[in-house]
PDB file of C-alpha atoms in Angstrom:
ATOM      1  CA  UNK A  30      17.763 138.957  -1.155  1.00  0.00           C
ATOM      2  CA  UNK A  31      20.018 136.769   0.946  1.00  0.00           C
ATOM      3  CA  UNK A  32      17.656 135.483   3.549  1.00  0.00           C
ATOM      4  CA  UNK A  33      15.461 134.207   0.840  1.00  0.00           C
ATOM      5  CA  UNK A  34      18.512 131.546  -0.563  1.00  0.00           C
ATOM      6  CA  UNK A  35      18.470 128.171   1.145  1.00  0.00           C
ATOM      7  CA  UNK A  36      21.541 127.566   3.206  1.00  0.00           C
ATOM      8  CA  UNK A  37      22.239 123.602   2.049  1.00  0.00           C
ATOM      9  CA  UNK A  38      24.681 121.344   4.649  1.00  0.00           C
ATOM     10  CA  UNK A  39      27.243 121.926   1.973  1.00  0.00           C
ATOM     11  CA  UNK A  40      26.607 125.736   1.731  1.00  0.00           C
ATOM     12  CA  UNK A  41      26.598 126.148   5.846  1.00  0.00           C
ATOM     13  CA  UNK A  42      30.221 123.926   6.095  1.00  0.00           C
ATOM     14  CA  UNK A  43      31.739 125.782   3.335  1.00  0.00           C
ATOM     15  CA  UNK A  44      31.045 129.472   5.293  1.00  0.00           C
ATOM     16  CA  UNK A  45      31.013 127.733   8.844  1.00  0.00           C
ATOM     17  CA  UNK A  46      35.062 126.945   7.186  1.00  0.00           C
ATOM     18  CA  UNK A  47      35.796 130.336   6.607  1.00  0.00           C
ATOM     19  CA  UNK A  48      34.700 131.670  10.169  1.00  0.00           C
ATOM     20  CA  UNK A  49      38.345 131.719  11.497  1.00  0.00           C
ATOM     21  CA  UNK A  50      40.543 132.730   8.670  1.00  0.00           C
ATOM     22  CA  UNK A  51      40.086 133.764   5.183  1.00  0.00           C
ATOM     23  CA  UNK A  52      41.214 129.674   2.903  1.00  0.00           C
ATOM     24  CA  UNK A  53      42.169 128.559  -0.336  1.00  0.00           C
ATOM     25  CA  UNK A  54      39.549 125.817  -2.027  1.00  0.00           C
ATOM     26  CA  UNK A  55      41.819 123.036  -0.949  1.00  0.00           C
ATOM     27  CA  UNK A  56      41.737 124.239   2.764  1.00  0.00           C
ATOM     28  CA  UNK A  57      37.916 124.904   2.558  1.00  0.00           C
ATOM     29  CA  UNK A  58      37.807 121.460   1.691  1.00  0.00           C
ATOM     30  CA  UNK A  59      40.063 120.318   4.353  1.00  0.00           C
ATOM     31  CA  UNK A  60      38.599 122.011   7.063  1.00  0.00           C
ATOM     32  CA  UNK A  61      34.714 120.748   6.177  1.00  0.00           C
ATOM     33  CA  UNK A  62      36.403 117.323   6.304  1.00  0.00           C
ATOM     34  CA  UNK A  63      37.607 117.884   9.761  1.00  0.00           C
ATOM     35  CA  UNK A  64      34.898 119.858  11.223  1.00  0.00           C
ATOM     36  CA  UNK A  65      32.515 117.168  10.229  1.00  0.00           C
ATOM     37  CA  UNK A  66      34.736 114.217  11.414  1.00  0.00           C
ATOM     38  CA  UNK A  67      34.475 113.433   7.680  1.00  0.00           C
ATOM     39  CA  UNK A  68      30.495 113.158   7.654  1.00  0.00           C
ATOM     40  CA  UNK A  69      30.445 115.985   4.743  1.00  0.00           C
ATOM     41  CA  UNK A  70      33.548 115.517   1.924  1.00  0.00           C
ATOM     42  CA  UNK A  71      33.611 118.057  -0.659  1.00  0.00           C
ATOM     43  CA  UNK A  72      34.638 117.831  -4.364  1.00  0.00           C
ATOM     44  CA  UNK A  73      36.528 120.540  -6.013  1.00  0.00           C
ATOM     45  CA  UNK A  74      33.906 120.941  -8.876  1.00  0.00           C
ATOM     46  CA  UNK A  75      31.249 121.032  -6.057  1.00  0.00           C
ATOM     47  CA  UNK A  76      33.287 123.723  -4.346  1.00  0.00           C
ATOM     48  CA  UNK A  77      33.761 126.065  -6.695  1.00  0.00           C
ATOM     49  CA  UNK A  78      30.596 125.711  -8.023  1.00  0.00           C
ATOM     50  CA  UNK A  79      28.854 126.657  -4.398  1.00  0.00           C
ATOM     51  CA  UNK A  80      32.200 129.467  -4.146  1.00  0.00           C
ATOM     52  CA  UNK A  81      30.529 130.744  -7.106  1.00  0.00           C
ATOM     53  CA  UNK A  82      26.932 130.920  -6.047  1.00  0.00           C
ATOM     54  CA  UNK A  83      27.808 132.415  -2.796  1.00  0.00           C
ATOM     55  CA  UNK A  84      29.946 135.255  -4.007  1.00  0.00           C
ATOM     56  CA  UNK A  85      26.918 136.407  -6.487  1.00  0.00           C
ATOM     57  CA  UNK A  86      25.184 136.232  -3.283  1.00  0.00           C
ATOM     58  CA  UNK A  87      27.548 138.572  -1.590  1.00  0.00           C
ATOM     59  CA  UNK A  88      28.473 135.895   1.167  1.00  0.00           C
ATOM     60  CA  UNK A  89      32.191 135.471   0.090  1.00  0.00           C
ATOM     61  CA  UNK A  90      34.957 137.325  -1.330  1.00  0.00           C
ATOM     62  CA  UNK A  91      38.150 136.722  -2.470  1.00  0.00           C
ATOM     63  CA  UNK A  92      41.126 138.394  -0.475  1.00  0.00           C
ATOM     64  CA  UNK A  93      44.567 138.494  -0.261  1.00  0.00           C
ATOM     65  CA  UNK A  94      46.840 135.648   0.944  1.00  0.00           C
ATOM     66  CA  UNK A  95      47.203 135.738   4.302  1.00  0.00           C
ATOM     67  CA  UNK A  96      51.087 135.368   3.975  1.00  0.00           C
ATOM     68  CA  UNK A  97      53.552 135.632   1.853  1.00  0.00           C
ATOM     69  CA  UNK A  98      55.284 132.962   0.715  1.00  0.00           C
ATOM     70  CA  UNK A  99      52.313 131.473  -0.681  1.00  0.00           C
ATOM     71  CA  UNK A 100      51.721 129.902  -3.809  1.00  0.00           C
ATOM     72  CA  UNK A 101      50.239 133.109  -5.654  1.00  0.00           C
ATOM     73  CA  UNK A 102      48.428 130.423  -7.941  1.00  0.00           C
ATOM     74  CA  UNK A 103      45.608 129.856  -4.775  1.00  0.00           C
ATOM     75  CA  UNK A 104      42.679 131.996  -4.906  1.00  0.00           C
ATOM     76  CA  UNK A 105      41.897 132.702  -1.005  1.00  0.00           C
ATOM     77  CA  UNK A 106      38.273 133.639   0.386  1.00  0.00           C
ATOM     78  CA  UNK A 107      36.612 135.285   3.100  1.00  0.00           C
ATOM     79  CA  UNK A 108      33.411 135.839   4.773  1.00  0.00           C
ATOM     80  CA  UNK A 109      31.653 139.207   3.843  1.00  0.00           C
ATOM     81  CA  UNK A 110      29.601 140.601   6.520  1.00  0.00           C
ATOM     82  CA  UNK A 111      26.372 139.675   5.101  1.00  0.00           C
ATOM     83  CA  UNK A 112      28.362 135.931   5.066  1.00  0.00           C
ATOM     84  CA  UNK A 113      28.687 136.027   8.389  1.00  0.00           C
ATOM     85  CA  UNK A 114      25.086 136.869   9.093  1.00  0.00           C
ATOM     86  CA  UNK A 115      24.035 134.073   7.185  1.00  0.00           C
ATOM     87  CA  UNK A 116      26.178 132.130   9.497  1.00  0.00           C
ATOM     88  CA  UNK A 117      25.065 133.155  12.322  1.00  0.00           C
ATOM     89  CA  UNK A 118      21.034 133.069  11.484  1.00  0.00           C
ATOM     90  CA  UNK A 119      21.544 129.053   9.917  1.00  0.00           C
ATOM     91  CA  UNK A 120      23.353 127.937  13.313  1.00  0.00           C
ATOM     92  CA  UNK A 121      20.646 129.695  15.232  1.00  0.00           C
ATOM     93  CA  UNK A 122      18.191 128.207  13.208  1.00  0.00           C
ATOM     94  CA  UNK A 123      20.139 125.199  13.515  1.00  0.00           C
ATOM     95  CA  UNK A 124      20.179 125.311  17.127  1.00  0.00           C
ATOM     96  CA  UNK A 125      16.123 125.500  17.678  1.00  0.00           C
ATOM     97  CA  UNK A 126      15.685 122.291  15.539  1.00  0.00           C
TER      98      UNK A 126
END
């Protein structure tokens, strides 16, 4: 079950990323940079290892491109519903600590 899977920093940026718009790896890894002023820097391997975990989980999918004219080489991901539960219980959770 979801809730029982620990939500790691890493875990929490990669979905926190994916709040706005569905991203390719490299713009996952982009956007953690930013959001985190560059506190949390992910590697690729790390990436799609935690891409992997969380889809099993059921917190990501992969979706279309959100335009065309992109390179139809990127895989692009997006929250699930159950994803953005988990986001929303950790930053509660987040917020009481």
């Amino acid at each position: 079950m979801a809730d029982q899977k620990a939500v790691s920093d890493q875990l929490f940026h990669i979905l926190l990323s994916l709040v706005d718009e569905p991203r390719h790896g490299y713009g996952i890894i982009q956007e953690v940079e930013d959001r985190t002023d560059g506190a949390v820097t992910l590697g690729a391997s790390t990436l799609y290892s935690a891409i992997k975990r969380i889809r099993a989980w059921g917190w990501v999918q992969k979706v279309q491109a959100p335009a065309s004219g992109e390179d139809p080489r990127r895989r692009y991901y997006g929250l699930t519903r159950e994803g953005r539960r988990v986001v929303r219980t950790e930053a509660r959770r987040l917020r009481r600590c």
